[in-house]
PDB file of C-alpha atoms and ligand atoms in Angstrom:
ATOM      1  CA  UNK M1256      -5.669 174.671 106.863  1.00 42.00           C
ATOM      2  CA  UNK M1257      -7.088 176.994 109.404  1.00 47.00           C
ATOM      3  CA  UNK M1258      -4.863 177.033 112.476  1.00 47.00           C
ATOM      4  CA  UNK M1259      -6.640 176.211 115.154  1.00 56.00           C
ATOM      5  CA  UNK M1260      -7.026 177.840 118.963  1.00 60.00           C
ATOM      6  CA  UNK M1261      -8.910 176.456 121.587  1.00 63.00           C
ATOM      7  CA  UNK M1262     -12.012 178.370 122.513  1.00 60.00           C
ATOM      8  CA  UNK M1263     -12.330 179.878 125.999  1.00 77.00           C
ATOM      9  CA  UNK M1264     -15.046 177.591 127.040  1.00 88.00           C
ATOM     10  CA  UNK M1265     -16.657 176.442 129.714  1.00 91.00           C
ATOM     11  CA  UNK M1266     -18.310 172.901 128.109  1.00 95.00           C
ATOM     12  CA  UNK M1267     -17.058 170.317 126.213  1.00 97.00           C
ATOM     13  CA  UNK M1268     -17.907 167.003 124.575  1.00 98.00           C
ATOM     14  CA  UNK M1269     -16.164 164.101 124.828  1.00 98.00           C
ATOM     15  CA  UNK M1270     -17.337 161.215 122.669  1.00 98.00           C
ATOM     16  CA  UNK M1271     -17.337 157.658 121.282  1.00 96.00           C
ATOM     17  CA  UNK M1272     -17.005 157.421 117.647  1.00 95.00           C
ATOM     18  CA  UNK M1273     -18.316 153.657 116.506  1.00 92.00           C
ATOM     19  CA  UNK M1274     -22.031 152.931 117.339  1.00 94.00           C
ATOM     20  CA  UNK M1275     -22.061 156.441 119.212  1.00 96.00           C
ATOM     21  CA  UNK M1276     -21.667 159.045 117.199  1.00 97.00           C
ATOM     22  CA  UNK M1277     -21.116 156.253 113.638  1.00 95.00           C
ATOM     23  CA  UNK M1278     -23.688 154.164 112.872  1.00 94.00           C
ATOM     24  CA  UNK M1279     -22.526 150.236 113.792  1.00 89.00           C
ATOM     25  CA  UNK M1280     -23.364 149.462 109.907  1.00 88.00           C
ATOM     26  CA  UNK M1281     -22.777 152.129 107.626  1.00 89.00           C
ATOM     27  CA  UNK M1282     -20.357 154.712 109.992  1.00 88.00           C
ATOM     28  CA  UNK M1283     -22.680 157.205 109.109  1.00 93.00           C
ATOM     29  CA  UNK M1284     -23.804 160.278 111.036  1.00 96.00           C
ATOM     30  CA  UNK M1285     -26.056 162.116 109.686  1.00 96.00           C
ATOM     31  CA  UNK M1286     -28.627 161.717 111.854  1.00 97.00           C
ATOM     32  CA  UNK M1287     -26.507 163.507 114.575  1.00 97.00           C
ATOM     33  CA  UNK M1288     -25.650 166.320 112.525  1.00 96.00           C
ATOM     34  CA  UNK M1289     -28.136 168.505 113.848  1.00 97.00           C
ATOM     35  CA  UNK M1290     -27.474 168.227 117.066  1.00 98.00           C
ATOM     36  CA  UNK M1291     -23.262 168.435 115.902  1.00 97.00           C
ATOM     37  CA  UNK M1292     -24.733 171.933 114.591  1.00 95.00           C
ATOM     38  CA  UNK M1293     -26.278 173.031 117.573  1.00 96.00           C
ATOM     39  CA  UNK M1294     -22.882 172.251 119.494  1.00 96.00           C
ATOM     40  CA  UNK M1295     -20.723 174.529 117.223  1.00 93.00           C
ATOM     41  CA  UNK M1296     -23.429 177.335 117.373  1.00 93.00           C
ATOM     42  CA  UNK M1297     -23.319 176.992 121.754  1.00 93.00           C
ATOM     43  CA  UNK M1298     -19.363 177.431 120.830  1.00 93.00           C
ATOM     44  CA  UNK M1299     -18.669 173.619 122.326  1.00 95.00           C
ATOM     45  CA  UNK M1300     -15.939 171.526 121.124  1.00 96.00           C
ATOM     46  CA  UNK M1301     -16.241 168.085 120.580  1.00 97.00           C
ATOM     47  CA  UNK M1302     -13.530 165.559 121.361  1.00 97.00           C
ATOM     48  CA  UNK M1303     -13.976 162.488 119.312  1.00 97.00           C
ATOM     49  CA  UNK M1304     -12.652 159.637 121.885  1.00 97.00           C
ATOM     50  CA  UNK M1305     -12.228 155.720 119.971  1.00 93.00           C
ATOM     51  CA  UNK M1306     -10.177 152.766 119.898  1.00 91.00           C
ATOM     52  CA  UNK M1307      -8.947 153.585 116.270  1.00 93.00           C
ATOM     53  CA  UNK M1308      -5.352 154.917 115.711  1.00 95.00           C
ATOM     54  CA  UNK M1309      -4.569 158.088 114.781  1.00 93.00           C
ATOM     55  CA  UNK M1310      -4.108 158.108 110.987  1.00 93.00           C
ATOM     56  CA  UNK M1311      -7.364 156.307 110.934  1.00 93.00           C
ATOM     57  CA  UNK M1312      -9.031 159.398 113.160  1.00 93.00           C
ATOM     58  CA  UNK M1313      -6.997 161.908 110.975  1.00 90.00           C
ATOM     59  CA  UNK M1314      -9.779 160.915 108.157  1.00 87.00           C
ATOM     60  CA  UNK M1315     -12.389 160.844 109.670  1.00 90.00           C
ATOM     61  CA  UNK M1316     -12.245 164.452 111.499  1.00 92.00           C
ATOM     62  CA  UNK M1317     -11.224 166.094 108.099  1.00 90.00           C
ATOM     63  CA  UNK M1318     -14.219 164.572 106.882  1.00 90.00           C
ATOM     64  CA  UNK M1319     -15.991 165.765 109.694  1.00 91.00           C
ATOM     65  CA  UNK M1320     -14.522 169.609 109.757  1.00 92.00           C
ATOM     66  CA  UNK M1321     -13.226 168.782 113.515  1.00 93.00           C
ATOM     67  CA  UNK M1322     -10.528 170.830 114.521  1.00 90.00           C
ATOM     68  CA  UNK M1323     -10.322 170.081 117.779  1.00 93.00           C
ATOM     69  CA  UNK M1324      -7.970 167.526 119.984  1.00 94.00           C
ATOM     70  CA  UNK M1325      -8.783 163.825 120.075  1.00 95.00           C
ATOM     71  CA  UNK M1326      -8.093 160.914 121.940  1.00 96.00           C
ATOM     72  CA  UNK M1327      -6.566 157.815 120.586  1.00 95.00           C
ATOM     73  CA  UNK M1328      -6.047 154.016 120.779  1.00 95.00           C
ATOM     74  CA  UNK M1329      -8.582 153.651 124.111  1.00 92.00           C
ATOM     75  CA  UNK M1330      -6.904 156.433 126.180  1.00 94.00           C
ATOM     76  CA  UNK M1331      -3.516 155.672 125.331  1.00 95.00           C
ATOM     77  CA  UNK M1332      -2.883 159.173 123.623  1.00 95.00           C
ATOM     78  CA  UNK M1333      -3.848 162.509 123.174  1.00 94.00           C
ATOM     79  CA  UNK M1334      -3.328 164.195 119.564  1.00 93.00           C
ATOM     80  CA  UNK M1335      -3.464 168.044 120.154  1.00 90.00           C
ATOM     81  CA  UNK M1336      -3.460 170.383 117.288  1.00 86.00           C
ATOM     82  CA  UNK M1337      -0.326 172.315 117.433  1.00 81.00           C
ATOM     83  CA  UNK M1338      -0.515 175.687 118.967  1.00 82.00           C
ATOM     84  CA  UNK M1339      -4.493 175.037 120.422  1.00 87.00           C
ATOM     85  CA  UNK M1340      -3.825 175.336 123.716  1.00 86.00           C
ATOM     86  CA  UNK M1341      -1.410 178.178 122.759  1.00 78.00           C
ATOM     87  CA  UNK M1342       2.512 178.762 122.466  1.00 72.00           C
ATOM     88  CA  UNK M1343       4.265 175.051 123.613  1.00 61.00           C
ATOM     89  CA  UNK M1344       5.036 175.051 127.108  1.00 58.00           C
ATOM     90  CA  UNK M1345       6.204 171.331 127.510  1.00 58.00           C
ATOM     91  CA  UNK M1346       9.100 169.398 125.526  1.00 51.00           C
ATOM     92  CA  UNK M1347       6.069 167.156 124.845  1.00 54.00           C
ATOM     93  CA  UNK M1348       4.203 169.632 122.837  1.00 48.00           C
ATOM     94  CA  UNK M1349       6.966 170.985 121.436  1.00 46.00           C
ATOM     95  CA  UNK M1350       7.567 167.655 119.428  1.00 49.00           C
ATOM     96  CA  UNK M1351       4.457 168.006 117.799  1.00 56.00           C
ATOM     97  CA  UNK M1352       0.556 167.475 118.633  1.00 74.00           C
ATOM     98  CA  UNK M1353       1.124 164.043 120.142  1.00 78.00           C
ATOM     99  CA  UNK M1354       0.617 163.653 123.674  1.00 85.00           C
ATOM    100  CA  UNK M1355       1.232 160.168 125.299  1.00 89.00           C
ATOM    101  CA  UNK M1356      -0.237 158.510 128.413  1.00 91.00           C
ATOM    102  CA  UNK M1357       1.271 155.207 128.000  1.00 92.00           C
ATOM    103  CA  UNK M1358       4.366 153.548 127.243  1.00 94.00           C
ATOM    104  CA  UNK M1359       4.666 153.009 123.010  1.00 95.00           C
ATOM    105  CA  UNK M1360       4.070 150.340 120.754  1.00 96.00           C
ATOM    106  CA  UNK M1361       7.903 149.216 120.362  1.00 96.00           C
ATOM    107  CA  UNK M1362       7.594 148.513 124.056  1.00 97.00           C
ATOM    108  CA  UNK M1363       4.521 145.690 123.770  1.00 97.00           C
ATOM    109  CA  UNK M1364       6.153 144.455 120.726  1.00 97.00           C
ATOM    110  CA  UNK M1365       9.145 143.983 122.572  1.00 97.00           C
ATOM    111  CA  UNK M1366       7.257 142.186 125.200  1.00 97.00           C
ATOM    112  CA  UNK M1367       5.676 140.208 122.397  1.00 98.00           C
ATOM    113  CA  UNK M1368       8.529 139.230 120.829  1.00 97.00           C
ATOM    114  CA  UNK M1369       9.957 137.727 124.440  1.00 97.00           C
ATOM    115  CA  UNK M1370       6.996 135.352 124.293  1.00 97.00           C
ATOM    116  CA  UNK M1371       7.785 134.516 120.929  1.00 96.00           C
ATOM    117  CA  UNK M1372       9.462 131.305 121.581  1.00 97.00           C
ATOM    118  CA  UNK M1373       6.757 129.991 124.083  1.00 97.00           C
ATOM    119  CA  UNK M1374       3.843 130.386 122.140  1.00 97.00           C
ATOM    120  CA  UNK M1375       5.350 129.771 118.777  1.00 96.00           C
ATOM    121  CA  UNK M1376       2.184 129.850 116.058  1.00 95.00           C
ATOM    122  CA  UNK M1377      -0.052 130.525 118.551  1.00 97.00           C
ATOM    123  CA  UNK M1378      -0.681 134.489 118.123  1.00 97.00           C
ATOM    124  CA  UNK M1379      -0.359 136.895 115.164  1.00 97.00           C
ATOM    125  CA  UNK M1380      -0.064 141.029 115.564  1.00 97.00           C
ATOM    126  CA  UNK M1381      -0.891 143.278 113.623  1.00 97.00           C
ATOM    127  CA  UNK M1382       3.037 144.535 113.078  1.00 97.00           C
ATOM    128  CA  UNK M1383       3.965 140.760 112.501  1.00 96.00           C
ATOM    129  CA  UNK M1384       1.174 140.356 109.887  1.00 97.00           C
ATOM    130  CA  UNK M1385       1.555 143.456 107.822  1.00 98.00           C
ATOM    131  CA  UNK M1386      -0.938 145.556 106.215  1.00 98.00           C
ATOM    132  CA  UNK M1387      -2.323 142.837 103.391  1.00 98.00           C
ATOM    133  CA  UNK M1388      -2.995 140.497 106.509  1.00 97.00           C
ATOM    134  CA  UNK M1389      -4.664 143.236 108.566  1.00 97.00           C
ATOM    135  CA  UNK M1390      -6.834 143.846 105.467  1.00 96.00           C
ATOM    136  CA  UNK M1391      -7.395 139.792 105.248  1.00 96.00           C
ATOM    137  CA  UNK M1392      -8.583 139.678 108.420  1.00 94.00           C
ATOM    138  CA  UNK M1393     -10.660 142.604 109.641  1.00 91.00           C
ATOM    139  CA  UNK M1394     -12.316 142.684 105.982  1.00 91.00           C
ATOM    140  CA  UNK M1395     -10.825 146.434 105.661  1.00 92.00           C
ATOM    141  CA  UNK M1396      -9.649 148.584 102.092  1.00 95.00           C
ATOM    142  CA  UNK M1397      -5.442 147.908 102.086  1.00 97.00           C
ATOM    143  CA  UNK M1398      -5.487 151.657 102.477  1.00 95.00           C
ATOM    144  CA  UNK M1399      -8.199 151.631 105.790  1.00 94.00           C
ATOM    145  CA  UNK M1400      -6.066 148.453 107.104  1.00 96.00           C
ATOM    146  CA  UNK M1401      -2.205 150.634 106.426  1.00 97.00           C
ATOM    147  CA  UNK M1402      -4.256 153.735 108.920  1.00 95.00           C
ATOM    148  CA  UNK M1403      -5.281 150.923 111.194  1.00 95.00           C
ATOM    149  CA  UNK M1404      -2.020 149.365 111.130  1.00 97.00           C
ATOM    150  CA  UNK M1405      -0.418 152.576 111.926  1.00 96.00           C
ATOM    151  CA  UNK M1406      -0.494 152.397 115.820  1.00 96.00           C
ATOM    152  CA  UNK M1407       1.672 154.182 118.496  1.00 95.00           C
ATOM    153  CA  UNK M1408       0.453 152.770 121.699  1.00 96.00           C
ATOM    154  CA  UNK M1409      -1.538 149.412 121.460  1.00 95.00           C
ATOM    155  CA  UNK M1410      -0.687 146.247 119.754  1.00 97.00           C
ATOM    156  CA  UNK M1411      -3.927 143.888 118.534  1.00 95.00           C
ATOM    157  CA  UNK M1412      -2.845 140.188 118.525  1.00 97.00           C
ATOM    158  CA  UNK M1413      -5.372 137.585 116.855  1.00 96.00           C
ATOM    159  CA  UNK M1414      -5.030 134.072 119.017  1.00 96.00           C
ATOM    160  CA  UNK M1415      -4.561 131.601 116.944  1.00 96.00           C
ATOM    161  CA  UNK M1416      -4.297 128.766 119.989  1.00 95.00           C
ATOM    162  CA  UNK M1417      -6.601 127.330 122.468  1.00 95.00           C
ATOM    163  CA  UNK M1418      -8.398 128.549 125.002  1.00 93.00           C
ATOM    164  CA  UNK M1419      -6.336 127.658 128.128  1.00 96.00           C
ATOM    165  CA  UNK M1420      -3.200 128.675 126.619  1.00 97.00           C
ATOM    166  CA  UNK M1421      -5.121 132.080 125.711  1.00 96.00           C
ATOM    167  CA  UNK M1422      -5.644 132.956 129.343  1.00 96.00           C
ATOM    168  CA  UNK M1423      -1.772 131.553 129.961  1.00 97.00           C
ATOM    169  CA  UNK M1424      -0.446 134.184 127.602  1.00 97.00           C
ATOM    170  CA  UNK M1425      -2.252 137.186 128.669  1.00 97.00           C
ATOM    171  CA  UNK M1426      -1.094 136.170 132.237  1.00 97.00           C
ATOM    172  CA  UNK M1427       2.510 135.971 130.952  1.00 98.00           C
ATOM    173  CA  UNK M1428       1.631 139.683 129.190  1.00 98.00           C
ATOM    174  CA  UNK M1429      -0.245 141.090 131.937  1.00 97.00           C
ATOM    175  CA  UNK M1430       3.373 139.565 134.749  1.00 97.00           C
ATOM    176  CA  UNK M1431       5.275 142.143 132.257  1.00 96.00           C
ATOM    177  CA  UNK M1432       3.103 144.989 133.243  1.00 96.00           C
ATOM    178  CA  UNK M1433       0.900 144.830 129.961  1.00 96.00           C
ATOM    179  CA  UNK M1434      -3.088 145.455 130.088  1.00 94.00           C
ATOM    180  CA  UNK M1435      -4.690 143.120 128.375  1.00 94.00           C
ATOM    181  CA  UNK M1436      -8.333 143.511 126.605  1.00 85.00           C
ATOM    182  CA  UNK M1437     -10.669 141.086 125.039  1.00 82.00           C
ATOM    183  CA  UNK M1438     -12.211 142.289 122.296  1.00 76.00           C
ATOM    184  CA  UNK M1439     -14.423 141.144 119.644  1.00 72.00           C
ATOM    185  CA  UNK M1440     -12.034 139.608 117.023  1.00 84.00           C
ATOM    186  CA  UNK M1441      -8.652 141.046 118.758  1.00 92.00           C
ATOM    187  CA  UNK M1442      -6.462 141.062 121.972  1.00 93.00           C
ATOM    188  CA  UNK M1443      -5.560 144.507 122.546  1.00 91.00           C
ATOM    189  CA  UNK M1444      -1.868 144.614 124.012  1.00 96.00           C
ATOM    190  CA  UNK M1445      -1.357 147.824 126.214  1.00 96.00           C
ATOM    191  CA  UNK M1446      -0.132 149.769 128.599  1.00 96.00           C
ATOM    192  CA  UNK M1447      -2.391 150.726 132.065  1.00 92.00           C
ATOM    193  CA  UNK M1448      -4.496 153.554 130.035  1.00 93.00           C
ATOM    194  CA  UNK M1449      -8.628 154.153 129.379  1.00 92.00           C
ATOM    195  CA  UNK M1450     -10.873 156.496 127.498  1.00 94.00           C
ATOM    196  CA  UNK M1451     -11.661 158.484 131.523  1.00 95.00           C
ATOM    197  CA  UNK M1452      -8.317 159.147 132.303  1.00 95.00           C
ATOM    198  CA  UNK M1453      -7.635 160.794 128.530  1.00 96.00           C
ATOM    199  CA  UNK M1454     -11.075 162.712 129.268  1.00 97.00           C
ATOM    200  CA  UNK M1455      -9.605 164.368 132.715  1.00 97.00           C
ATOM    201  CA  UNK M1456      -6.398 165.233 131.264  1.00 95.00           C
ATOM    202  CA  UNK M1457      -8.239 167.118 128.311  1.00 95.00           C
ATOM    203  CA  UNK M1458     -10.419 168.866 130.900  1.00 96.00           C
ATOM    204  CA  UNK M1459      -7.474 170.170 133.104  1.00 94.00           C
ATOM    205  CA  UNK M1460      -5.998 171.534 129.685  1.00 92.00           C
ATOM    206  CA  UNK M1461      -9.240 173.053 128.898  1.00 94.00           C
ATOM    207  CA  UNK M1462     -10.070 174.339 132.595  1.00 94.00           C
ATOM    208  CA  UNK M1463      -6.198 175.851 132.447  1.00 91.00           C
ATOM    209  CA  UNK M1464      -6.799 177.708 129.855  1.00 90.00           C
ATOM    210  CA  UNK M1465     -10.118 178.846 130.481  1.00 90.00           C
ATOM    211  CA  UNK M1466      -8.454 179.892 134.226  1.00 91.00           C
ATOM    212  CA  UNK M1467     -12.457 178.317 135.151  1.00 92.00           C
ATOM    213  CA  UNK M1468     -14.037 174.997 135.369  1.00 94.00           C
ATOM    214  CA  UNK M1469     -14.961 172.740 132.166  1.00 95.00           C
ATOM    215  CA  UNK M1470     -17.950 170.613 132.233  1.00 95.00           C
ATOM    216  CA  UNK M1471     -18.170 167.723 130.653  1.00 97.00           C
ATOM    217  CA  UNK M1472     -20.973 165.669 128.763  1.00 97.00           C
ATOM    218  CA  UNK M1473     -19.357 162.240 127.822  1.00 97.00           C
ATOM    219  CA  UNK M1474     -21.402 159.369 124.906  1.00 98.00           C
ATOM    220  CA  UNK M1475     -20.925 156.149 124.876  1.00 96.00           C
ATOM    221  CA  UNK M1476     -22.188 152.929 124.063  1.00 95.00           C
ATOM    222  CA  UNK M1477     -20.360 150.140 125.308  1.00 92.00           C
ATOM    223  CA  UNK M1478     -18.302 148.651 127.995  1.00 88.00           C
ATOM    224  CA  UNK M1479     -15.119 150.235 127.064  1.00 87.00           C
ATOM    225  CA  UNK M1480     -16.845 153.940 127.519  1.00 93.00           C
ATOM    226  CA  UNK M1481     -17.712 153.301 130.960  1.00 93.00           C
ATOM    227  CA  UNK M1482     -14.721 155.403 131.980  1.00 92.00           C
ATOM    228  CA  UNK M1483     -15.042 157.795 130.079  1.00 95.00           C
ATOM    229  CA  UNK M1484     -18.363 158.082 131.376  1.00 96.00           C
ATOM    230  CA  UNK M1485     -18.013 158.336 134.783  1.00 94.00           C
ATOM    231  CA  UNK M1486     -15.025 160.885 134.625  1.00 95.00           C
ATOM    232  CA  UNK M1487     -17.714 162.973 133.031  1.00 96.00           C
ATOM    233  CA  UNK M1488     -20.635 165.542 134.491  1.00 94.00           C
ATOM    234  CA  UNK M1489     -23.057 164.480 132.451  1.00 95.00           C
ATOM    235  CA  UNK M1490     -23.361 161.142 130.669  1.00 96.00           C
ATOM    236  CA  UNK M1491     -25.356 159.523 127.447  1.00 97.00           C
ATOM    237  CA  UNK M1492     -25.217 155.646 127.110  1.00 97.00           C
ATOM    238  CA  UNK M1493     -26.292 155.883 123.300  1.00 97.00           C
ATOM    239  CA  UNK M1494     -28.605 152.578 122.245  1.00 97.00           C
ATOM    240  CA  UNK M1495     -26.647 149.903 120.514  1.00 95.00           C
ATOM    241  CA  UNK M1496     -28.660 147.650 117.418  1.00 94.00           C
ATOM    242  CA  UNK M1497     -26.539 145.173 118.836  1.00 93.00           C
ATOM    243  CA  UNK M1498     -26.099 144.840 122.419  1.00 93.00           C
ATOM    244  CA  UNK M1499     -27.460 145.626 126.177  1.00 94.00           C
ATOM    245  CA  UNK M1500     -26.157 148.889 127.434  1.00 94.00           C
ATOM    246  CA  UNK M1501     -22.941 148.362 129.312  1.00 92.00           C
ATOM    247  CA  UNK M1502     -23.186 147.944 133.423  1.00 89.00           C
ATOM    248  CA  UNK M1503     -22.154 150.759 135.218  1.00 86.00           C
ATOM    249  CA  UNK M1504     -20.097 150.160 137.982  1.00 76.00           C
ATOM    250  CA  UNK M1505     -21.906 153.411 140.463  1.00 75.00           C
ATOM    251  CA  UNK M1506     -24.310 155.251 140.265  1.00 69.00           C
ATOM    252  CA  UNK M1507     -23.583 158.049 138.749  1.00 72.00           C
ATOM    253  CA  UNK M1508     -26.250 160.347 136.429  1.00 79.00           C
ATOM    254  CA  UNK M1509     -26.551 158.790 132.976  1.00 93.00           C
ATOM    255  CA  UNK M1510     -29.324 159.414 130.176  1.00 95.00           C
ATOM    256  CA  UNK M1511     -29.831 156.289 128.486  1.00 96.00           C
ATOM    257  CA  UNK M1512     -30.902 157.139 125.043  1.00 97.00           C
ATOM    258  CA  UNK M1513     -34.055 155.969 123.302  1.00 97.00           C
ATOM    259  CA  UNK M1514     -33.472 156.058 119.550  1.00 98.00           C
ATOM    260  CA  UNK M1515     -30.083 153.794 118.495  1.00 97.00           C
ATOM    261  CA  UNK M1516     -26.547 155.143 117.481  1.00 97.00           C
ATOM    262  CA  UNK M1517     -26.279 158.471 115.860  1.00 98.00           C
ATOM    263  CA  UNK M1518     -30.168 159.711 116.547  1.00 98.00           C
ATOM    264  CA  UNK M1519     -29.787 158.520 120.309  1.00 98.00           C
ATOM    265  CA  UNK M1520     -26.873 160.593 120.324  1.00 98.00           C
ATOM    266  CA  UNK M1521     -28.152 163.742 118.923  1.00 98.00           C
ATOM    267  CA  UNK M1522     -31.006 162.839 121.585  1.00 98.00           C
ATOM    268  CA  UNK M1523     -28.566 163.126 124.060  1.00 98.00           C
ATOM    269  CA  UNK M1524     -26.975 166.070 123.383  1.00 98.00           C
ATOM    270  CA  UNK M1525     -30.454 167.952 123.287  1.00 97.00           C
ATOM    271  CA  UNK M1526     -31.573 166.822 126.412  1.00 97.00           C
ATOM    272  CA  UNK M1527     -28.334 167.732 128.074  1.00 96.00           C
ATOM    273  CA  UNK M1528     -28.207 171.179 126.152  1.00 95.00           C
ATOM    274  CA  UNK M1529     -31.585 171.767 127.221  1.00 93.00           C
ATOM    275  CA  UNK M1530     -31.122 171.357 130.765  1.00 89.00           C
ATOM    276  CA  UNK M1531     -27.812 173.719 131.052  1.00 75.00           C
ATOM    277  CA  UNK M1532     -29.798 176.260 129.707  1.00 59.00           C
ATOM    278  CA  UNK M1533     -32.208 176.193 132.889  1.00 47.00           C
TER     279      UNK M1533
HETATM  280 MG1   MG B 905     -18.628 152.265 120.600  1.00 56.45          MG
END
């Protein structure tokens, strides 16, 4: 493998992987790779930013001839190729490309564990279930449902009880300093981290060792981008085949895309390329 060094550049790309950049069906993109072309030929890396763990994003950016850092589990991490950014210069990078901005998995299943005895048969997690379970119940390959099951910051819990004793329990998580998060088939067990805050750190790394600013087009489709959006200087809410766009909580400049998934996004990217060439 190539090793590889962060360009000296002045833009980069931070984006959503499923429904952005992945078609919601098939997880193709072909119909952004055009527009992923153009990107590498203007010399701008692109960050892929998603829910999905790292051994699961490991795949997919081989696949993808990525090189470039990425950010994990909704925020919660960073993984930064060794050596991108340069020589280590923090104990942190010096254990390796992982870069965390919230507390570990062992610390929510701890937490979990403590709650145990109150809501006996009333949750499963992923760790508790195993990887045949995972693959059971997301409808994943055994070997997609091991990468999924291979977390380092977040914990997904199905809820097995009722409804009441649902919002009960994520009050109980949320009293031990846990961030809860509804999604579609999961609870996602966490600590205090989101997809905007992993964007700015990136930026600051970039802008360091650049010694000049870094702007920053973010794409996103859904509520959980928002963020990630907004910490941006330039924003694409990609169409979803599926759903409204998200609600934006200000104001800020956003070009809603047209065509859905991975066309809207290479729509996107045009339209912004275009105008930082005026
Ligand atoms: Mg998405």
């Amino acid at each position: 493998m190539i090793a590889p060094v962060a360009a000296s550049t002045s833009r980069i790309v931070v984006t959503d992987l499923d429904g952005s950049l992945l078609d919601h069906y098939t997880y193709d993109y072909t119909a952004a790779e055009t527009a992923l072309n153009a990107l590498e030929h203007a010399g701008v890396p692109v960050i892929l930013a998603s829910s999905k763990t790292r051994a699961e994003m490991q795949a997919l950016r081989e696949a993808m001839g990525n090189w470039h850092p990425y950010i994990v589990e909704n925020g919660a991490g960073i993984a930064v190729p060794s050596g991108y950014f340069g020589p280590a210069v923090t104990p942190t990078e010096a254990e390796g490309d992982r870069l965390p901005l919230a507390q570990p998995r062992a610390h929510w299943l701890q937490c979990l564990d403590a709650v145990k005895t109150d809501f006996a048969g009333e949750f499963e997690s992923f760790a508790a279930g195993g990887d045949q379970w995972v693959s059971e119940v997301t409808g994943l390959s055994l070997e997609a449902a091991r990468r999924a099951n291979q977390r380092e910051f977040t914990e997904p819990v199905a809820w097995l009880g009722s409804k009441d004793r649902q919002s009960e329990f994520i009050r109980t998580l949320e009293s031990m300093g846990a961030r809860v998060q509804r999604g579609g088939r999961f609870l996602a067990v966490g600590g205090d981290a989101d997809k905007g805050r992993a964007l700015r750190n990136l930026r600051d790394r970039y802008a360091d060792y650049a010694g000049a600013a870094v702007k920053v087009l973010a794409l996103g489709d859904s509520h959980n981008d928002v963020a990630m959006l907004a910490a941006a200087d330039a924003a694409v809410l990609v169409r979803s085949p599926v759903h409204e766009f998200p609600r934006l909580d200000s104001d800020f400049a956003v070009y809603r895309s047209e065509a859905i998934g991975p066309e809207g996004w290479a729509e996107g990217v045009f339209h912004w390329l275009e105008g930082e060439q005026v």
